XYZ file of C-alpha atoms in Angstrom:
538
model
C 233.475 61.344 151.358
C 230.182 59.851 151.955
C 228.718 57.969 154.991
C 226.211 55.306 154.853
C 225.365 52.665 157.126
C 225.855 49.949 154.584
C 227.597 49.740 151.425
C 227.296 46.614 148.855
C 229.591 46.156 146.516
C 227.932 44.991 142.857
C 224.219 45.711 141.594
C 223.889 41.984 140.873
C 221.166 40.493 141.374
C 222.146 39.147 145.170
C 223.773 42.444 145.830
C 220.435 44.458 145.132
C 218.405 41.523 147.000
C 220.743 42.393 150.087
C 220.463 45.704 149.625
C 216.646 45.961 149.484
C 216.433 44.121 152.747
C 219.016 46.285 154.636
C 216.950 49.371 153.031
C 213.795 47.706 154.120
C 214.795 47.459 157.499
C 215.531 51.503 157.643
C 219.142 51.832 157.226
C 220.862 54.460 154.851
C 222.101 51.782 151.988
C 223.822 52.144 149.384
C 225.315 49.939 146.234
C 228.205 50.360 144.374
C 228.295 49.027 140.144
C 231.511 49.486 138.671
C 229.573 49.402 135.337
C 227.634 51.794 133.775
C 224.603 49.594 133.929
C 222.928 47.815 137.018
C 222.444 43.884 136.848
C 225.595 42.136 136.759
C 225.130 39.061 134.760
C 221.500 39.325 134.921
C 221.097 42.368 132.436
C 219.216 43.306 129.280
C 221.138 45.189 126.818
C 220.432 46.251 123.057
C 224.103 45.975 121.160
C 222.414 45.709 117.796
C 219.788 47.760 116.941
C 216.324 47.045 117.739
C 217.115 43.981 119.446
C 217.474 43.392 123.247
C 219.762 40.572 124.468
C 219.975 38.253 127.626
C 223.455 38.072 127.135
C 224.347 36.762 130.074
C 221.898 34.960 132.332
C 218.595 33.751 130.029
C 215.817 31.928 131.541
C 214.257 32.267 135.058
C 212.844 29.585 137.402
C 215.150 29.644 140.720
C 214.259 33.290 141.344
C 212.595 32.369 145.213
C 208.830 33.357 144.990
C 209.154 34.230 148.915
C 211.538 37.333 147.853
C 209.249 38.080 144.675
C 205.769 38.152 146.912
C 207.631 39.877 149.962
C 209.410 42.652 148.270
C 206.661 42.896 145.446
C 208.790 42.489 142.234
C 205.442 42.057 139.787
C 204.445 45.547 141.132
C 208.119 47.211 140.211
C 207.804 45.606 136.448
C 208.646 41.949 136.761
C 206.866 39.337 134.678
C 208.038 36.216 134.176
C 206.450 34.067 131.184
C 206.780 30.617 131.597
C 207.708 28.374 128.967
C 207.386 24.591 128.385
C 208.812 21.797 125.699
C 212.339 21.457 124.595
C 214.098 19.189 122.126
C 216.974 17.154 121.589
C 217.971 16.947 117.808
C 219.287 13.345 116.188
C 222.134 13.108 114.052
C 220.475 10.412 112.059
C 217.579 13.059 110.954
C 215.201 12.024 113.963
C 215.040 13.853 117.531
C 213.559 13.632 120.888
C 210.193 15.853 122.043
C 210.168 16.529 125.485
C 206.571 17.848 125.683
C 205.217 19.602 128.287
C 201.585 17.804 128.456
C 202.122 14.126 130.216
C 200.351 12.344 127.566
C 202.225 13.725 124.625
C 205.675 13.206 126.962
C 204.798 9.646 127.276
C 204.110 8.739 123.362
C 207.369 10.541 122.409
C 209.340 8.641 124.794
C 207.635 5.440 123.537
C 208.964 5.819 119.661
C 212.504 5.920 121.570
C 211.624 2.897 124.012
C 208.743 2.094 126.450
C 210.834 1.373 129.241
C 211.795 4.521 129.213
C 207.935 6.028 129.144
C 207.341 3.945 132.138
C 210.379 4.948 133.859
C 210.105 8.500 133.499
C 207.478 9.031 136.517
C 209.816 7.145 138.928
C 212.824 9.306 137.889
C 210.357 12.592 138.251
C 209.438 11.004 141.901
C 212.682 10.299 143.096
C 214.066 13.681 141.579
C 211.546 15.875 143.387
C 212.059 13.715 146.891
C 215.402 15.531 146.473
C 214.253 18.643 145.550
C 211.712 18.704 148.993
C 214.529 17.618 150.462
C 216.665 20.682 149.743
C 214.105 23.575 149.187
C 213.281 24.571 152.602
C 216.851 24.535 153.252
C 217.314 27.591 150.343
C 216.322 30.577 152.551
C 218.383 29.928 155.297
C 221.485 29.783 156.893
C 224.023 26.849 156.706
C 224.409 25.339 159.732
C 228.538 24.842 161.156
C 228.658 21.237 162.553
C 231.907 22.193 163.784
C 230.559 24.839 166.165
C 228.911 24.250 169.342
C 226.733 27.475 169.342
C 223.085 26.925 170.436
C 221.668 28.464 167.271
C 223.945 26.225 165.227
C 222.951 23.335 167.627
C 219.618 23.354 166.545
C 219.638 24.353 162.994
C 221.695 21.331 162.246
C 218.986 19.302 164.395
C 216.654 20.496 161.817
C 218.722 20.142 159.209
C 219.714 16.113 159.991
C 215.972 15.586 160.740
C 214.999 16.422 157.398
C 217.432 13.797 156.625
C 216.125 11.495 158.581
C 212.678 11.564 158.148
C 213.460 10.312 154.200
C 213.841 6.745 156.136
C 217.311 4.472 155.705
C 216.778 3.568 152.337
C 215.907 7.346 151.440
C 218.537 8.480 153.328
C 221.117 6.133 151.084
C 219.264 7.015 147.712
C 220.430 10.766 149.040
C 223.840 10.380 149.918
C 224.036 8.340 146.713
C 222.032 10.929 144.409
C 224.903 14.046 146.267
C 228.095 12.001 144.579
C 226.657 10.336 141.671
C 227.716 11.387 138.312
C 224.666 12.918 136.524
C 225.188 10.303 133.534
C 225.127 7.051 135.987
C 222.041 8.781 137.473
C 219.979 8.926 134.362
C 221.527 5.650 133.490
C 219.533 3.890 136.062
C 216.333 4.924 134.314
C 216.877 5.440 130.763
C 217.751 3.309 128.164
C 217.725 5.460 125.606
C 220.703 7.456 124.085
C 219.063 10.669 123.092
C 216.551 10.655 126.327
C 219.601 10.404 128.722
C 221.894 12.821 126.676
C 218.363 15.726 127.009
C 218.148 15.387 130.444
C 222.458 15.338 131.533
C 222.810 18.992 129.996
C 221.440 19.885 133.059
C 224.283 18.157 135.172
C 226.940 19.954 133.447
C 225.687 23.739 132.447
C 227.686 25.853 134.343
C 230.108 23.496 135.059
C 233.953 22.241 134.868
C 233.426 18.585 134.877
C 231.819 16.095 132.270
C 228.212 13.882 132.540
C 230.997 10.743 134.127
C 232.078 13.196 136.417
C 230.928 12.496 140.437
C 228.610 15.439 141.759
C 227.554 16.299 138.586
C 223.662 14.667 139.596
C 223.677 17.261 142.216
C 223.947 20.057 139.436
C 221.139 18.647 138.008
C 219.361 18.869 141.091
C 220.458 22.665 141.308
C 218.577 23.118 137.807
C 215.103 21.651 138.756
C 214.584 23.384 142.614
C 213.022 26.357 140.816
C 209.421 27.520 139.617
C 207.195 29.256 137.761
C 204.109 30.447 139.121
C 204.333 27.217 142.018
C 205.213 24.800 139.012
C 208.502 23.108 140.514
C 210.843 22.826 138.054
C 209.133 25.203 135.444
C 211.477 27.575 133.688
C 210.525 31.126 132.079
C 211.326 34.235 130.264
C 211.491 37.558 131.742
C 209.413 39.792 129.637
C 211.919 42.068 128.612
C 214.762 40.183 129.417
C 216.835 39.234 132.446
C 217.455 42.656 132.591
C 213.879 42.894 134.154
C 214.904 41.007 137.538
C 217.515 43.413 138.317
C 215.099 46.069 137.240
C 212.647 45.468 139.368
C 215.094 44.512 142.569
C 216.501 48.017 142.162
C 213.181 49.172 142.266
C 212.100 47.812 145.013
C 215.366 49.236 146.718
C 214.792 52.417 145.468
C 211.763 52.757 146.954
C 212.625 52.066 150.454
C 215.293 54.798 150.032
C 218.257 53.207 148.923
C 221.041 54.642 146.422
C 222.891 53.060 143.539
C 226.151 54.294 142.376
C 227.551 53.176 139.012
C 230.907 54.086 137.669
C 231.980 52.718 140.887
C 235.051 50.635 140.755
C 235.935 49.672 144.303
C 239.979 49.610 144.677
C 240.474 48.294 147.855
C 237.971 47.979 151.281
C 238.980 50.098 153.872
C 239.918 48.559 156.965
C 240.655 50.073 160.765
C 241.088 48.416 163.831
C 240.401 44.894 162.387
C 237.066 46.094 161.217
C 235.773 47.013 157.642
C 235.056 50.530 157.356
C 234.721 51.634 154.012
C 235.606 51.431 150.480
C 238.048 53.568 148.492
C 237.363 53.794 144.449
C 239.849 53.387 141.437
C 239.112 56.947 140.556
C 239.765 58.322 144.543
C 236.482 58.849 145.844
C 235.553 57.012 149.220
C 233.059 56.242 151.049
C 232.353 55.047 154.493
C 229.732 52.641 156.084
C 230.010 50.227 159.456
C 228.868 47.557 157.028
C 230.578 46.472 153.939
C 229.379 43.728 151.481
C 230.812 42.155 148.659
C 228.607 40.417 146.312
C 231.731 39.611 144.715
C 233.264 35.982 144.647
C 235.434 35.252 147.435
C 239.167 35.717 145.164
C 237.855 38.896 143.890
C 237.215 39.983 147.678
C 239.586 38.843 149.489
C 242.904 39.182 146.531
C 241.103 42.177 144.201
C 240.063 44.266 146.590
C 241.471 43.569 150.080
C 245.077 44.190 150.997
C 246.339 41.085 151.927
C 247.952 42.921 155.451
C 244.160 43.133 156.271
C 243.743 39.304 156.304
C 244.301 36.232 157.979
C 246.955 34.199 156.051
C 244.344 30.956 156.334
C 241.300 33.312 154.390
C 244.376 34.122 151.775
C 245.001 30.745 151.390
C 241.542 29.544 150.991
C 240.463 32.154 148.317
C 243.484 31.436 146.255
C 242.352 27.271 146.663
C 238.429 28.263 146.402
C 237.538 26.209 142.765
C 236.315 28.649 140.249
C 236.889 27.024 136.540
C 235.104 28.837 133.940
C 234.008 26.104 131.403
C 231.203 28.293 129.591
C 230.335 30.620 126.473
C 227.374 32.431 125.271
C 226.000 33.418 121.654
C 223.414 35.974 121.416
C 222.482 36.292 117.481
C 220.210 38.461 115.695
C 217.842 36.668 113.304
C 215.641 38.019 110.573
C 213.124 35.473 110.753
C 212.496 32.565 112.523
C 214.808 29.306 111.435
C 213.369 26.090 110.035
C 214.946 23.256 111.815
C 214.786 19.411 110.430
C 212.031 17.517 111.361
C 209.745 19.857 113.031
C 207.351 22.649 111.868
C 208.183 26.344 112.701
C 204.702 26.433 114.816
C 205.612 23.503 116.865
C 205.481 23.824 120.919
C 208.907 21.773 120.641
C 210.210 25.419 119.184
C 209.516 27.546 122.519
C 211.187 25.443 125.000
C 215.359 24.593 124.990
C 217.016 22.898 121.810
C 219.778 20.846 121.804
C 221.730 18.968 119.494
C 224.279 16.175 121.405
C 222.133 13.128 121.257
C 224.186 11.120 123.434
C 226.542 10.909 126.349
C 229.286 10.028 125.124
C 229.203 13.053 122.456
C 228.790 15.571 125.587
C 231.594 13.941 127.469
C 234.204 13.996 123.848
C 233.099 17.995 124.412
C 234.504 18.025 128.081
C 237.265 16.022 126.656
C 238.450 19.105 124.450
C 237.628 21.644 127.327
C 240.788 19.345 129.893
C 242.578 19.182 126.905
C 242.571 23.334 126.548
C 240.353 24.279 123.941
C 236.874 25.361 123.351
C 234.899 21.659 122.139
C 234.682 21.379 118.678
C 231.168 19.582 118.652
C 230.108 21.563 122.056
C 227.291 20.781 124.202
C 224.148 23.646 123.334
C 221.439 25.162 125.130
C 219.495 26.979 122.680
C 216.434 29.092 123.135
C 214.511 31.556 120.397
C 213.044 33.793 123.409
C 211.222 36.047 121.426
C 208.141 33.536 120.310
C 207.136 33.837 124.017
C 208.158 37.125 124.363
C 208.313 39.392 121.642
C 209.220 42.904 122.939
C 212.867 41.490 122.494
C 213.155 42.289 118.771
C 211.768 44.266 115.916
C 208.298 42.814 114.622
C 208.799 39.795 112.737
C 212.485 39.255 113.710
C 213.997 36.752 116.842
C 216.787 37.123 119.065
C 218.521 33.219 119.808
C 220.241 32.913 123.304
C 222.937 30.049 122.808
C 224.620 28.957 126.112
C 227.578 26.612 125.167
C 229.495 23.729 126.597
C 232.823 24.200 127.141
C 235.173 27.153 127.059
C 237.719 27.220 129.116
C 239.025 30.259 130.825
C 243.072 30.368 128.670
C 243.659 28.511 125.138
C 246.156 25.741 126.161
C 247.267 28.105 128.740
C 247.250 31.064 127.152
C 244.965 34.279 126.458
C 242.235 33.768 123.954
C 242.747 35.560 120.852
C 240.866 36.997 118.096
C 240.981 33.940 115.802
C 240.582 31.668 118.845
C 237.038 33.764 119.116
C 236.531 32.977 115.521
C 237.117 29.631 115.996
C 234.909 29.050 119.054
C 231.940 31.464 117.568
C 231.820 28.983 113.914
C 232.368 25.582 115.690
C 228.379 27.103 117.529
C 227.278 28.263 114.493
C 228.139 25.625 112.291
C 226.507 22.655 114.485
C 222.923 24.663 114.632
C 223.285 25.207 110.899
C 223.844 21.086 110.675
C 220.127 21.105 111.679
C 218.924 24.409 110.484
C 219.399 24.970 106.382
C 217.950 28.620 106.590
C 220.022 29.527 109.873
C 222.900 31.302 108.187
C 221.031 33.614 105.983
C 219.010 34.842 108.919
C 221.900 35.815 111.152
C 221.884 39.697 111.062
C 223.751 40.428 114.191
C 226.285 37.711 116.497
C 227.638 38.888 120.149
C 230.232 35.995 120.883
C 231.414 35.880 124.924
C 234.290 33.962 125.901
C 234.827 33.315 129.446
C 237.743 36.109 128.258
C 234.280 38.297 127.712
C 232.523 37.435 130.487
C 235.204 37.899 133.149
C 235.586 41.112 132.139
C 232.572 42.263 131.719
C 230.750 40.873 134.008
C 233.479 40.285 137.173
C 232.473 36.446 137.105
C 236.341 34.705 137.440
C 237.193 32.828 134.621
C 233.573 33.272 133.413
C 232.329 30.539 135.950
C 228.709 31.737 135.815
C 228.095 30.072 139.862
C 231.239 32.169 141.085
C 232.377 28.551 141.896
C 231.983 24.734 141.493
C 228.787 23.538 142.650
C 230.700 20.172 143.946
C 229.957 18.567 147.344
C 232.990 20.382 149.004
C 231.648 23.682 148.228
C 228.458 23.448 149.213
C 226.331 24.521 152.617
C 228.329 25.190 155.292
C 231.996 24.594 152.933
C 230.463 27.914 150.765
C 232.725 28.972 150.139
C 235.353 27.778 152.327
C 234.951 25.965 155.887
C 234.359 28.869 158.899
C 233.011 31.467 156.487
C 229.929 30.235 155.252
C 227.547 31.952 157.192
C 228.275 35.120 155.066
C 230.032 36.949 157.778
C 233.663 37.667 156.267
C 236.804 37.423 158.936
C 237.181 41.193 159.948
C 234.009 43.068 161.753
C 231.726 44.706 159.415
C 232.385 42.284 156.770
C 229.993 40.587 154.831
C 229.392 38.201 151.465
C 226.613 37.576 149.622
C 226.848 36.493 146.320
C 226.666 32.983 144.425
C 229.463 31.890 145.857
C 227.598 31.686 148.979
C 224.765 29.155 150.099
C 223.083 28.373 148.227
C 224.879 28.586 144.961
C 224.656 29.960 141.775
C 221.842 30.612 139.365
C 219.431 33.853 139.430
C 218.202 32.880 142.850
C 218.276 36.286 144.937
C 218.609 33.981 148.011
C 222.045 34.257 149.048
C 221.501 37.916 148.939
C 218.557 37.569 151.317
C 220.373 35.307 153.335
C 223.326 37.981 153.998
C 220.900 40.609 154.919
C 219.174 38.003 157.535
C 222.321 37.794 159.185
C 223.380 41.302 159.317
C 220.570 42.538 160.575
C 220.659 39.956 163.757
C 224.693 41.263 163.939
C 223.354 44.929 164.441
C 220.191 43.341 166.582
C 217.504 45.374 164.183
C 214.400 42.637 163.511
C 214.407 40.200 161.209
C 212.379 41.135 158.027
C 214.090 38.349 155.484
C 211.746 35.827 154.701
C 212.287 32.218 155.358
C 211.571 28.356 154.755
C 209.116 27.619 151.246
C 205.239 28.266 152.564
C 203.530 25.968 150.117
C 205.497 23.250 148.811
């Protein structure tokens, strides 16, 4: 038996964040992977030969710069490349160019209508007044309204003030933009089919519900709060893959003295006296701390690996009603050379940004309709990136690796297990769409890792494969993540703590509800406060 002063419980991303922070601040830390491997979903791995895959997370951009600068990331191997363009291919042999230069952006958008050209700037405005809006808010704790603490007194002063200072017409546009379906958003700007249908992926990745469905504008939202090197709402590669950001967070741990553990599977927490005291392994080791934290989502916490006699029925209760739907799969393929696509040359900027190939809303929401009906969608929703033409250490010379993120899977075939030929089935209905647009596609494929939500849950210990360990809908959000009276990361026994994705503020390779845990742990054992907090320079 080994004694530490805090033990986290996944080498996630969030659960290294935390850790680093609790190391930082001098204490004896130490994590706990239940894999052989460190990173949780955001991990690099080579399972073909020569090739290296993001095969879970992909692309980077809500990563918070104040935890990269603070806990020097760059210096422990992190580089993040960013990458701009994207394109939405046409059935009818045409496509949409979203460039990343303004000028070219504009003349594109004028071959599919000049209203839409001219309207693009006022959706950008009014999309980054909510962004401002919600940034500051990323690096620190929720406030309760329903507690009449001081501290929570006055955050939520700050908090409604933001609000307020957006004016009474701001103030509706907000509370309008929060329940709006991402498709009636978009609506109000754009005209154009394939122009809305480029943008709503964004509203739905990640996510049980369709581009009709309310909230779904706020998901959107969630997509565009990051940056690249201060560009809000850049995306980028990881040189080396995802892999890299867990790297270099483990690093950074590392060198403030903390201690990773893999082969770890924690069987149950150990509790005594109401309080949290440790954590007991599958294979019969233990190990004690006075702080235990799961980066875990809250079912797997509080039904996996607490014993229910440890709980209040009410926490029981809310993890078993806590929404996680997994409506996601992922391709990772293997190409020996780089595919021609219709309409576009191979050197094209259009090729290093995000392809997609559902030109219109109605086609995305026919894909949700197959995902409520119990099936994967037979003409599914794609995010498709060749990562390797920005970043090339990913394959052999001359070859590509192709990250496909697809929507929708759900979590059981109409109710039951997936299968082997359900696999099959879900793998060629991806392959087959790309290959629509793509007459050299096939040929190239050398190598295909399919993931199920089946694959994912297991793997990865992401329920049901839902890739924010919950809905990011308006009732799990703030001070409702996860549930009401627990989301301030503090758990309902002593010593107890969360801090993954399924706490503020959501999902995504953000690192910040990991930071946000530590914050508060550290004021719970009265040790200073070294978590940064707020946005310096926006």
């Amino acid at each position: 038996m080994s004694k530490f002063d805090a033990i986290i419980i996944g080498a996630g991303h969030n659960g290294l964040a935390n850790a680093a922070y609790l190391a930082k601040s001098g204490l004896k830390v130490a994590v706990l992977e239940r894999n052989p491997y460190i990173g949780g979903a955001t991990v690099s791995r080579e399972l073909h030969e020569g090739w290296k895959y993001s095969n879970c997370s992909y692309v980077c951009s809500l990563l918070r710069p104040e935890l990269v600068r603070d806990l020097e990331l760059p210096r422990h191997g992190l580089q993040v490349v960013p990458y701009g363009g994207g394109i939405t291919f046409m059935q009818n042999g045409d496509h949409y160019g979203n460039y990343y230069d303004r000028n070219r952006r504009y003349r594109e958008m004028s071959r599919h209508s000049i209203r839409d050209a001219n309207a693009y700037e006022r959706y950008s405005a009014d999309t980054q007044k909510q962004t401002r809006l919600i940034r500051p808010f990323l690096l620190k704790r929720p406030p309760d309204p329903t507690s009449l603490k001081l501290r929570d007194l006055r955050d939520l002063a700050e908090f409604a003030g933001a609000f307020l200072e957006m004016g009474e017409e701001g103030l509706a546009d907000t509370v309008s933009f929060w329940t709006k379906s991402v498709g009636d958003y978009l609506s109000e700007y754009f005209e154009s089919d394939v122009i809305r249908a480029h943008y709503a992926g964004s509203g739905v990745i990640g996510t049980a519900l369709g581009v009709f469905s309310p909230g779904t504008a706020y998901v959107l939202l969630h997509h565009y709060m990051g940056d690249v090197d201060g560009n809000v709402g850049s995306w980028g590669f990881a040189r080396g893959g995802m892999g890299a950001v867990s790297g270099a967070l483990a690093s950074a741990f590392k060198s403030f003295g903390g201690e990773i553990i893999c082969d770890a599977d924690v069987g149950h927490v150990k509790v005594r006296g109401g309080r949290a005291v440790g954590v007991a392994l599958r294979n019969g080791d233990e190990y004690d701390a006075d702080v235990i934290v799961s980066s875990l989502d809250p079912k797997r916490t509080y039904l996996d690996i607490m014993r229910p006699g440890d709980l209040p029925v009410d926490v029981v209760n809310k993890a078993e009603n806590f929404k996680i739907r997994g409506s996601s799969g992922k391709l990772n393929i293997a190409l020996d050379g780089l595919p021609t696509f219709q309409g576009i040359e191979k050197d094209s900027v259009l090729m290093l940004g995000d392809m997609h190939f559902t030109d219109n809303l109605q086609r995305l929401e026919r894909a949700y309709d197959d995902w409520k009906d119990g099936t994967w969608s037979q003409d599914p929703y794609l995010d498709m990136l060749i990562p390797t033409q920005t970043d090339p250490t990913m394959a052999p010379p001359g070859k590509h690796m192709m990250s496909v993120f697809v929507q929708y899977a759900p979590p059981l075939i109409k109710g039951r297990e997936w299968t082997a030929e359900d696999k099959a089935g879900f793998e060629k209905s991806v392959i087959d769409q790309i290959a629509q647009y793509s007459p050299d596609f096939k040929d190239l494929i050398l190598h295909c890792e399919t993931r199920t939500p089946k694959e994912i849950e297991a793997e990865v210990g992401l329920t049901e494969g839902n890739i924010f360990q919950g809905e990011l809908t308006f009732d799990q959000l703030l001070f409702n993540r996860p549930f009401p009276g627990y989301g301030q990361y503090r758990g309902p026994l002593g010593g107890l703590y969360m801090c993954g994705s399924a706490t503020h503020p959501g999902g995504g390779v953000m690192a910040a509800p990991g930071a946000n845990a530590a914050r508060e742990i550290l004021r719970d054992l009265r040790r200073p406060n070294i978590v940064p907090a707020g946005y310096s320079d926006d």
